[in-house]
Short mmCIF file of C-alpha atoms in Angstrom, two decimals:
data_model
loop_
_atom_site.label_atom_id
_atom_site.label_comp_id
_atom_site.label_asym_id
_atom_site.label_seq_id
_atom_site.Cartn_x
_atom_site.Cartn_y
_atom_site.Cartn_z
CA MET A 1158 87.43 100.25 62.67
CA LYS A 1159 83.66 101.37 62.19
CA GLU A 1160 83.43 98.65 59.36
CA ARG A 1161 84.10 96.08 61.91
CA LEU A 1162 82.22 97.14 64.53
CA ASP A 1163 79.03 97.47 62.59
CA ASN A 1164 79.53 93.81 61.10
CA ILE A 1165 80.05 92.56 65.00
CA LYS A 1166 77.19 94.23 66.00
CA GLU A 1167 74.88 92.96 62.91
CA ARG A 1168 76.16 89.31 64.08
CA TYR A 1169 75.17 90.16 67.12
CA ASP A 1170 71.50 90.90 66.28
CA ILE A 1171 71.30 88.14 64.00
CA LEU A 1172 72.36 85.79 66.98
CA CYS A 1173 69.86 87.56 69.42
CA GLN A 1174 67.19 86.71 67.07
CA GLU A 1175 68.01 82.95 66.83
CA LEU A 1176 68.02 82.70 70.15
CA LEU A 1177 64.18 84.16 70.32
CA LYS A 1178 63.03 81.25 67.97
CA PRO A 1179 61.27 78.19 69.83
CA GLU A 1180 62.66 75.65 67.97
CA ILE A 1181 66.41 76.23 69.15
CA TYR A 1182 65.64 74.97 72.19
CA GLU A 1183 65.24 71.57 70.65
CA ASP A 1184 68.59 71.36 69.86
CA TYR A 1185 70.81 72.30 73.16
CA LYS A 1186 74.01 71.91 71.49
CA LYS A 1187 73.03 74.58 68.96
CA MET A 1188 71.74 76.81 71.34
CA GLN A 1189 74.94 76.44 73.56
CA VAL A 1190 76.73 77.55 70.57
CA ILE A 1191 74.83 80.53 69.93
CA GLN A 1192 74.47 81.65 73.52
CA LYS A 1193 78.15 81.18 73.77
CA GLU A 1194 78.91 83.20 70.51
CA LYS A 1195 76.55 85.99 71.68
CA ASN A 1196 78.03 86.71 75.01
CA SER A 1197 81.52 86.79 73.21
CA LEU A 1198 80.36 89.53 71.39
CA GLU A 1199 78.08 91.28 74.08
CA SER A 1200 80.60 93.37 75.84
CA ILE A 1201 81.83 94.56 72.28
CA VAL A 1202 78.26 95.57 71.48
CA THR A 1203 77.77 97.43 74.37
CA THR A 1204 80.59 99.79 74.33
CA TYR A 1205 80.25 100.42 70.45
CA LYS A 1206 76.44 101.59 71.63
CA ASN A 1207 78.25 103.72 74.46
CA TYR A 1208 80.50 105.08 71.64
CA ASN A 1209 77.87 105.89 69.38
CA THR A 1210 75.78 107.76 72.11
CA VAL A 1211 78.59 109.99 72.83
CA ILE A 1212 79.32 110.90 69.20
CA ASP A 1213 75.56 112.00 69.20
CA ASP A 1214 76.08 113.95 72.44
CA ILE A 1215 78.91 115.59 70.68
CA GLU A 1216 76.95 116.52 67.56
CA ALA A 1217 74.13 117.91 69.91
CA ALA A 1218 76.84 119.80 72.27
CA LYS A 1219 78.14 121.44 69.59
CA GLU A 1220 74.56 122.66 68.24
CA MET A 1221 74.14 123.96 71.64
CA ALA A 1222 77.35 125.63 71.67
CA LYS A 1223 75.91 128.06 68.87
CA ASP A 1224 73.82 129.68 71.29
CA PRO A 1225 75.73 132.19 73.07
CA GLU A 1226 73.79 131.77 76.40
CA MET A 1227 74.68 127.95 76.35
CA LYS A 1228 78.34 128.20 74.55
CA GLU A 1229 80.03 128.01 78.06
CA PHE A 1230 78.17 125.17 79.40
CA ALA A 1231 78.12 123.34 76.07
CA ASN A 1232 82.09 123.54 75.48
CA GLU A 1233 82.55 122.26 79.21
CA GLU A 1234 80.29 119.48 77.96
CA LEU A 1235 82.39 118.68 74.76
CA ASP A 1236 85.49 118.36 76.63
CA LYS A 1237 84.06 115.74 79.17
CA LEU A 1238 82.65 114.25 75.65
CA HIS A 1239 85.80 114.15 73.98
CA LEU A 1240 87.95 112.58 76.54
CA GLU A 1241 85.01 109.77 77.02
CA LYS A 1242 85.08 109.10 73.25
CA GLU A 1243 88.94 109.18 73.19
CA ASN A 1244 88.98 106.17 76.16
CA LEU A 1245 85.88 104.43 74.55
CA GLU A 1246 87.90 104.24 71.23
CA LYS A 1247 91.08 103.12 73.01
CA LYS A 1248 88.65 100.34 74.72
CA LEU A 1249 87.60 99.45 71.22
CA LYS A 1250 90.65 99.01 69.90
CA VAL A 1251 91.98 96.30 72.75
CA MET A 1252 88.68 94.60 72.49
CA LEU A 1253 89.25 94.18 68.55
CA LEU A 1254 92.34 92.75 69.12
CA PRO A 1255 93.02 88.80 67.91
CA LYS A 1256 91.65 86.79 70.72
CA ASP A 1257 93.36 83.94 72.05
CA PRO A 1258 91.07 81.25 70.61
CA ASN A 1259 91.40 79.23 74.21
CA ASP A 1260 90.17 82.42 76.04
CA GLU A 1261 86.67 80.89 76.72
CA LYS A 1262 87.29 77.18 77.54
CA ASN A 1263 87.71 75.54 81.12
CA VAL A 1264 90.94 74.31 82.26
CA ILE A 1265 93.27 71.65 83.57
CA VAL A 1266 95.64 72.54 86.08
CA GLU A 1267 98.51 70.50 87.63
CA ILE A 1268 100.52 71.82 91.00
CA ARG A 1269 103.46 69.86 91.99
CA GLY A 1270 105.74 70.83 94.97
CA ALA A 1271 109.52 71.12 93.51
CA ALA A 1272 112.55 72.63 95.50
CA GLY A 1273 112.11 72.71 99.16
CA GLY A 1274 111.06 69.22 100.18
CA ASP A 1275 108.24 69.12 102.65
CA GLU A 1276 108.03 72.87 102.40
CA GLY A 1277 107.47 72.98 98.78
CA ASN A 1278 104.79 70.24 98.92
CA ILE A 1279 103.22 72.34 101.97
CA PHE A 1280 103.20 75.43 99.25
CA ALA A 1281 101.58 73.35 96.59
CA GLY A 1282 98.64 72.82 99.04
CA ASP A 1283 98.37 76.62 100.29
CA LEU A 1284 98.59 77.21 96.19
CA PHE A 1285 95.64 74.68 95.81
CA ARG A 1286 93.58 76.49 98.81
CA MET A 1287 94.38 79.97 96.68
CA TYR A 1288 92.88 78.81 93.66
CA TYR A 1289 90.05 77.23 95.55
CA LYS A 1290 88.86 80.15 97.00
CA TYR A 1291 89.39 82.21 93.61
CA ALA A 1292 87.20 79.96 91.87
CA GLU A 1293 84.57 80.19 94.16
CA LYS A 1294 84.71 83.90 94.04
CA GLN A 1295 84.56 83.53 90.21
CA GLY A 1296 81.81 80.86 90.41
CA TRP A 1297 83.76 78.41 89.03
CA LYS A 1298 83.22 74.52 89.56
CA LEU A 1299 86.40 73.19 90.94
CA GLU A 1300 86.79 69.07 90.38
CA VAL A 1301 89.91 67.40 91.74
CA THR A 1302 90.92 64.07 89.56
CA HIS A 1303 93.89 63.10 91.01
CA GLU A 1304 96.25 63.91 94.35
CA VAL A 1305 99.26 62.79 95.93
CA GLU A 1306 99.64 64.26 99.32
CA GLY A 1307 102.62 65.21 101.07
CA GLU A 1308 104.41 63.51 104.08
CA SER A 1309 104.04 66.50 105.87
CA GLY A 1310 101.02 67.96 104.25
CA GLY A 1311 99.93 69.63 101.08
CA TYR A 1312 100.54 67.90 98.07
CA SER A 1313 103.42 66.60 95.82
CA GLN A 1314 100.90 66.64 93.07
CA ILE A 1315 97.70 67.78 92.72
CA GLU A 1316 95.48 67.88 89.53
CA PHE A 1317 91.94 69.66 89.09
CA MET A 1318 89.68 70.89 86.58
CA LEU A 1319 88.21 74.35 86.58
CA SER A 1320 84.98 74.85 84.61
CA GLY A 1321 83.04 78.22 84.16
CA GLU A 1322 82.80 81.72 82.18
CA ALA A 1323 86.09 82.31 80.35
CA VAL A 1324 88.37 80.52 82.53
CA TYR A 1325 91.16 79.74 80.38
CA SER A 1326 91.44 83.77 79.88
CA LYS A 1327 92.43 84.26 83.66
CA MET A 1328 93.81 81.29 84.76
CA LYS A 1329 96.33 81.17 81.72
CA TYR A 1330 98.51 83.76 83.50
CA GLU A 1331 99.49 81.17 86.41
CA SER A 1332 101.26 78.60 84.65
CA GLY A 1333 105.06 78.74 86.00
CA ALA A 1334 107.36 78.61 89.00
CA HIS A 1335 106.07 79.94 92.19
CA ARG A 1336 108.43 80.83 94.92
CA VAL A 1337 107.86 81.21 98.57
CA GLN A 1338 109.83 82.77 101.29
CA ARG A 1339 108.76 82.09 104.82
CA VAL A 1340 109.91 80.20 107.89
CA PRO A 1341 108.91 76.49 107.96
CA GLU A 1342 107.12 75.05 110.88
CA THR A 1343 109.74 72.66 111.06
CA GLU A 1344 112.47 75.45 111.53
CA SER A 1345 113.40 75.69 114.85
CA ALA A 1346 116.09 78.52 114.31
CA GLY A 1347 113.61 80.67 112.75
CA ARG A 1348 115.23 80.74 109.53
CA VAL A 1349 113.87 81.88 106.37
CA HIS A 1350 113.77 79.31 103.86
CA THR A 1351 112.85 79.62 99.89
CA SER A 1352 110.59 76.71 98.62
CA THR A 1353 109.10 76.60 94.92
CA ALA A 1354 106.02 74.85 93.56
CA THR A 1355 105.06 74.76 89.90
CA VAL A 1356 101.92 75.16 88.34
CA LEU A 1357 100.79 74.13 84.63
CA VAL A 1358 97.31 75.39 83.28
CA MET A 1359 96.49 73.59 80.49
CA PRO A 1360 92.96 74.60 78.22
CA GLU A 1361 90.53 71.72 77.93
CA ALA A 1362 90.82 70.29 74.28
CA GLU A 1363 87.82 69.90 72.60
CA GLU A 1364 86.63 66.81 71.04
CA VAL A 1365 87.17 67.57 67.42
CA GLU A 1366 90.72 69.01 68.17
CA ILE A 1367 92.31 65.72 69.47
CA GLU A 1368 91.67 62.27 68.19
CA ILE A 1369 93.06 59.29 70.10
CA LYS A 1370 93.42 55.91 68.74
CA ASP A 1371 92.25 52.46 70.93
CA SER A 1372 95.68 51.15 70.00
CA ASP A 1373 97.68 53.98 71.12
CA ILE A 1374 96.48 53.89 74.69
CA ARG A 1375 96.80 51.43 77.59
CA VAL A 1376 94.10 51.25 80.10
CA ASP A 1377 94.80 50.07 83.75
CA ILE A 1378 92.28 49.54 86.75
CA THR A 1379 93.65 50.32 90.17
CA ARG A 1380 92.54 50.60 93.86
CA SER A 1381 91.99 54.20 94.68
CA SER A 1382 93.76 55.77 97.79
CA GLY A 1383 90.94 58.43 98.17
CA ALA A 1384 88.24 59.99 96.37
CA GLY A 1385 89.54 63.06 94.74
CA GLY A 1386 89.73 64.80 98.32
CA GLN A 1387 85.85 64.23 98.97
CA CYS A 1388 85.82 60.81 101.00
CA VAL A 1389 87.89 57.63 101.12
CA ASN A 1390 87.30 55.21 98.28
CA THR A 1391 88.92 52.03 98.28
CA THR A 1392 87.22 50.18 95.51
CA ASP A 1393 88.76 49.15 92.47
CA SER A 1394 87.73 52.36 90.62
CA ALA A 1395 90.81 54.57 89.95
CA VAL A 1396 91.82 54.66 86.04
CA ARG A 1397 95.20 55.17 85.03
CA ILE A 1398 95.86 55.54 80.88
CA THR A 1399 99.15 55.67 79.41
CA HIS A 1400 99.68 57.19 76.05
CA ILE A 1401 102.13 54.77 74.25
CA PRO A 1402 103.59 56.90 71.59
CA THR A 1403 104.01 59.96 74.08
CA GLY A 1404 104.50 58.39 77.39
CA ILE A 1405 102.05 60.52 78.61
CA VAL A 1406 100.28 59.02 81.74
CA VAL A 1407 97.52 60.50 83.45
CA TYR A 1408 95.83 59.01 86.57
CA CYS A 1409 91.75 59.73 87.77
CA GLN A 1410 90.11 58.41 90.76
CA VAL A 1411 87.57 61.19 91.52
CA GLU A 1412 84.28 59.29 90.71
CA ARG A 1413 83.63 55.88 92.44
CA SER A 1414 82.51 54.65 88.68
CA GLN A 1415 85.33 53.05 86.24
CA ILE A 1416 83.49 54.45 83.46
CA LYS A 1417 83.37 57.85 84.74
CA ASN A 1418 87.04 58.27 85.83
CA LYS A 1419 88.02 56.61 82.54
CA GLU A 1420 85.93 59.10 80.60
CA LYS A 1421 87.80 62.02 82.83
CA ALA A 1422 90.85 60.44 82.47
CA MET A 1423 90.48 60.60 78.34
CA GLN A 1424 89.66 64.25 78.83
CA ILE A 1425 92.59 65.15 80.67
CA LEU A 1426 94.65 63.05 78.36
CA LYS A 1427 93.48 64.92 75.09
CA THR A 1428 94.14 68.14 77.03
CA ARG A 1429 97.63 67.05 77.95
CA LEU A 1430 97.85 66.07 74.20
CA TYR A 1431 96.55 69.44 72.96
CA ASP A 1432 98.98 71.38 75.28
CA LEU A 1433 101.88 69.32 73.80
CA LYS A 1434 100.80 70.10 70.28
CA GLN A 1435 100.52 73.75 71.20
CA ARG A 1436 104.07 73.83 72.53
CA GLU A 1437 105.36 72.06 69.62
CA GLN A 1438 103.73 74.80 67.18
CA ASP A 1439 105.10 77.71 69.21
CA GLU A 1440 108.64 76.20 69.37
CA LYS A 1441 108.52 76.51 65.77
CA LEU A 1442 107.65 80.03 66.09
CA GLY A 1443 110.59 80.75 67.84
CA ASN A 1444 110.90 82.89 71.06
CA GLU A 1445 107.56 84.20 70.00
CA ARG A 1446 105.72 82.08 73.14
CA ARG A 1447 108.55 83.18 75.56
CA SER A 1448 107.80 86.89 74.77
CA LYS A 1449 104.13 86.73 75.69
CA ILE A 1450 102.65 86.67 79.53
CA GLY A 1451 100.88 83.73 80.44
CA THR A 1452 102.94 81.16 78.01
CA GLY A 1453 105.55 80.74 80.17
CA ASP A 1454 106.68 77.29 80.90
CA ARG A 1455 106.92 75.62 83.99
CA SER A 1456 110.53 76.19 84.81
CA GLU A 1457 110.25 79.88 84.48
CA LYS A 1458 109.96 81.70 87.61
CA ILE A 1459 106.92 84.39 87.86
CA ARG A 1460 105.93 85.15 91.16
CA THR A 1461 107.66 85.26 94.38
CA TYR A 1462 105.56 84.96 98.00
CA ASN A 1463 107.03 86.63 100.67
CA TYR A 1464 105.24 85.72 103.90
CA PRO A 1465 107.84 87.49 106.55
CA GLN A 1466 107.07 91.01 104.60
CA ASN A 1467 103.28 89.98 103.61
CA ARG A 1468 104.40 90.76 100.20
CA LEU A 1469 103.90 89.55 96.88
CA THR A 1470 105.85 90.19 93.59
CA ASP A 1471 105.03 89.39 90.18
CA HIS A 1472 108.29 89.27 88.15
CA ARG A 1473 106.69 89.60 84.70
CA ILE A 1474 105.12 92.98 85.43
CA ASN A 1475 106.85 94.25 88.24
CA TYR A 1476 103.67 94.17 90.29
CA THR A 1477 104.00 94.42 94.26
CA VAL A 1478 101.48 94.31 96.70
CA MET A 1479 101.71 94.33 100.21
CA HIS A 1480 98.83 92.13 101.22
CA LEU A 1481 100.03 88.63 100.42
CA ASP A 1482 97.29 87.43 103.01
CA LYS A 1483 94.36 88.60 101.13
CA ILE A 1484 95.89 87.03 98.07
CA MET A 1485 96.19 83.48 99.73
CA GLU A 1486 92.50 83.92 100.52
CA GLY A 1487 91.87 83.73 96.64
CA ASP A 1488 91.69 87.71 96.13
CA LEU A 1489 93.50 87.29 93.06
CA GLU A 1490 91.55 89.90 90.39
CA ASP A 1491 93.77 92.56 90.76
CA LEU A 1492 96.41 90.93 89.76
CA ILE A 1493 95.00 88.84 87.25
CA GLN A 1494 93.41 92.18 85.94
CA ALA A 1495 97.12 93.76 86.02
CA LEU A 1496 98.37 90.71 84.03
CA ILE A 1497 95.68 91.02 81.50
CA ALA A 1498 96.22 95.17 81.15
CA GLU A 1499 100.18 94.42 80.27
CA ASP A 1500 99.16 91.56 78.12
CA GLU A 1501 96.41 93.58 76.01
CA LYS A 1502 99.33 96.55 75.97
CA MET A 1503 101.98 94.52 74.47
CA ARG A 1504 99.78 93.10 71.72
CA MET A 1505 98.59 96.89 71.08
CA GLU A 1506 102.21 97.58 70.74
CA GLU A 1507 102.72 94.64 68.47
CA SER A 1508 99.47 95.49 66.03
CA ASN A 1509 101.03 98.87 65.74
CA ALA A 1510 104.36 98.06 64.99
#
């Protein structure tokens, strides 16, 4: 482990030196790549520095313990330092686990109202609002690319892009079926209904990952029904792209410009094709995908939102909290961190098997 950590620190130092060179600012893309790699190593290097400091402190405390007058104090310090060393070793082992190559990517999210008719669509709208609030807290940028409003509110379908720091590393746990239990506004007898909405989170594809031939797509220009939730836009600027080999259809109406809508639609299409490619690869690996958190398919029930009891339960990790109202306001971080911790635990067990 020490050799790997020394190599990572050496690489980090090299990247820091590269970013100090004046000529790096003449090549913005190269600077971004270097900065991104540096950021991905920073937490490991910081933890490793703390670990080495603790090792040095342990040696110093051992020397201190040789002095009869300082022995008792030194032994107390050694107990604390050995515990800290153990905790840092565990943390470093987790950090050295193979990373999901998509973790640093932006995402495209699709939410659909499913079972429950109008109530399913309304709940899809509630989920969108929840993610919007969470994105604000994380400092991410949210951009709606397509929406189909439900007749009684919410959305039968809404798609949006989330961009920022390591978005997929947190949002990947949201794919699946979300179930809501509550009394709909239209229910006169006050009975609790169960409805569902589905969420699909896809890591944004990069240019080098997916290539699309012009002969494989059909592009149609249509009249926008709105401008991605911003303002009414009735110009012929919405773009629909059909990928002929797979039958995948994407639609983008967020911009007033056909060109910009086409660019975004192509990015969404590449992301969908990338997701399809990943799923096909996972199928070849059998049940491995299904055994991991955050890689379930759209039909897998992952969470229940019980409004009468103000309770949220994530069924994958048996996680329950009694403040659903705060969750719906975007306070998702504790839940996401619990999912990350369980995912890391499973991967640690797998690596030690």
